[in-house]
Amino acid sequence: MENVRDPREHYNEEPRHDLMDVVFGFGGMLGFMTVIFAIAVIVKFIIS
């Protein structure tokens, strides 16, 4: 039986770009929150 705990046996089949994932995630969330903030400000001005 093969040794499943040997890290040399596990190849990186799908390379990840962790920094770009974080950048896109942060940017996407920042953009989403900016839209929500703008909508809230517009609604507040309409109400008052």
Coordinates of C-alpha atoms in Angstrom, one line a residue:
M1 CA 0.0 0.0 0.0
E2 CA 1.2 3.5 -0.7
N3 CA 2.1 6.0 1.9
V4 CA -0.7 8.6 1.8
R5 CA 1.0 10.9 4.3
D6 CA 4.1 11.5 2.2
P7 CA 3.9 15.1 0.9
R8 CA 6.1 14.2 -2.1
E9 CA 3.3 12.0 -3.4
H10 CA 0.8 14.9 -3.6
Y11 CA 1.2 17.1 -6.6
N12 CA -0.2 20.6 -6.9
E13 CA -2.7 19.8 -9.6
E14 CA -4.4 23.2 -9.6
P15 CA -2.1 26.1 -8.7
R16 CA -3.6 28.7 -6.5
H17 CA -2.9 32.4 -6.5
D18 CA -3.7 33.2 -2.9
L19 CA -2.7 36.9 -3.0
M20 CA -4.9 37.6 -6.0
D21 CA -7.8 35.7 -4.4
V22 CA -7.4 37.9 -1.4
V23 CA -7.2 41.1 -3.5
F24 CA -10.2 40.2 -5.6
G25 CA -12.2 39.2 -2.5
F26 CA -11.3 42.4 -0.6
G27 CA -12.0 44.5 -3.7
G28 CA -15.3 42.8 -4.4
M29 CA -16.5 43.2 -0.8
L30 CA -15.3 46.8 -0.7
G31 CA -17.3 47.5 -3.9
F32 CA -20.4 45.7 -2.6
M33 CA -20.3 47.6 0.7
T34 CA -19.8 50.9 -1.1
V35 CA -22.9 50.3 -3.2
I36 CA -24.9 49.4 0.0
F37 CA -23.6 52.6 1.7
A38 CA -24.6 54.7 -1.3
I39 CA -28.0 53.2 -1.4
A40 CA -28.4 53.8 2.4
V41 CA -27.4 57.5 2.0
I42 CA -29.8 58.0 -0.9
V43 CA -32.7 56.4 1.1
K44 CA -31.8 58.6 4.1
F45 CA -32.0 61.7 2.0
I46 CA -35.3 60.6 0.4
I47 CA -36.8 59.9 3.9
S48 CA -35.7 63.2 5.4

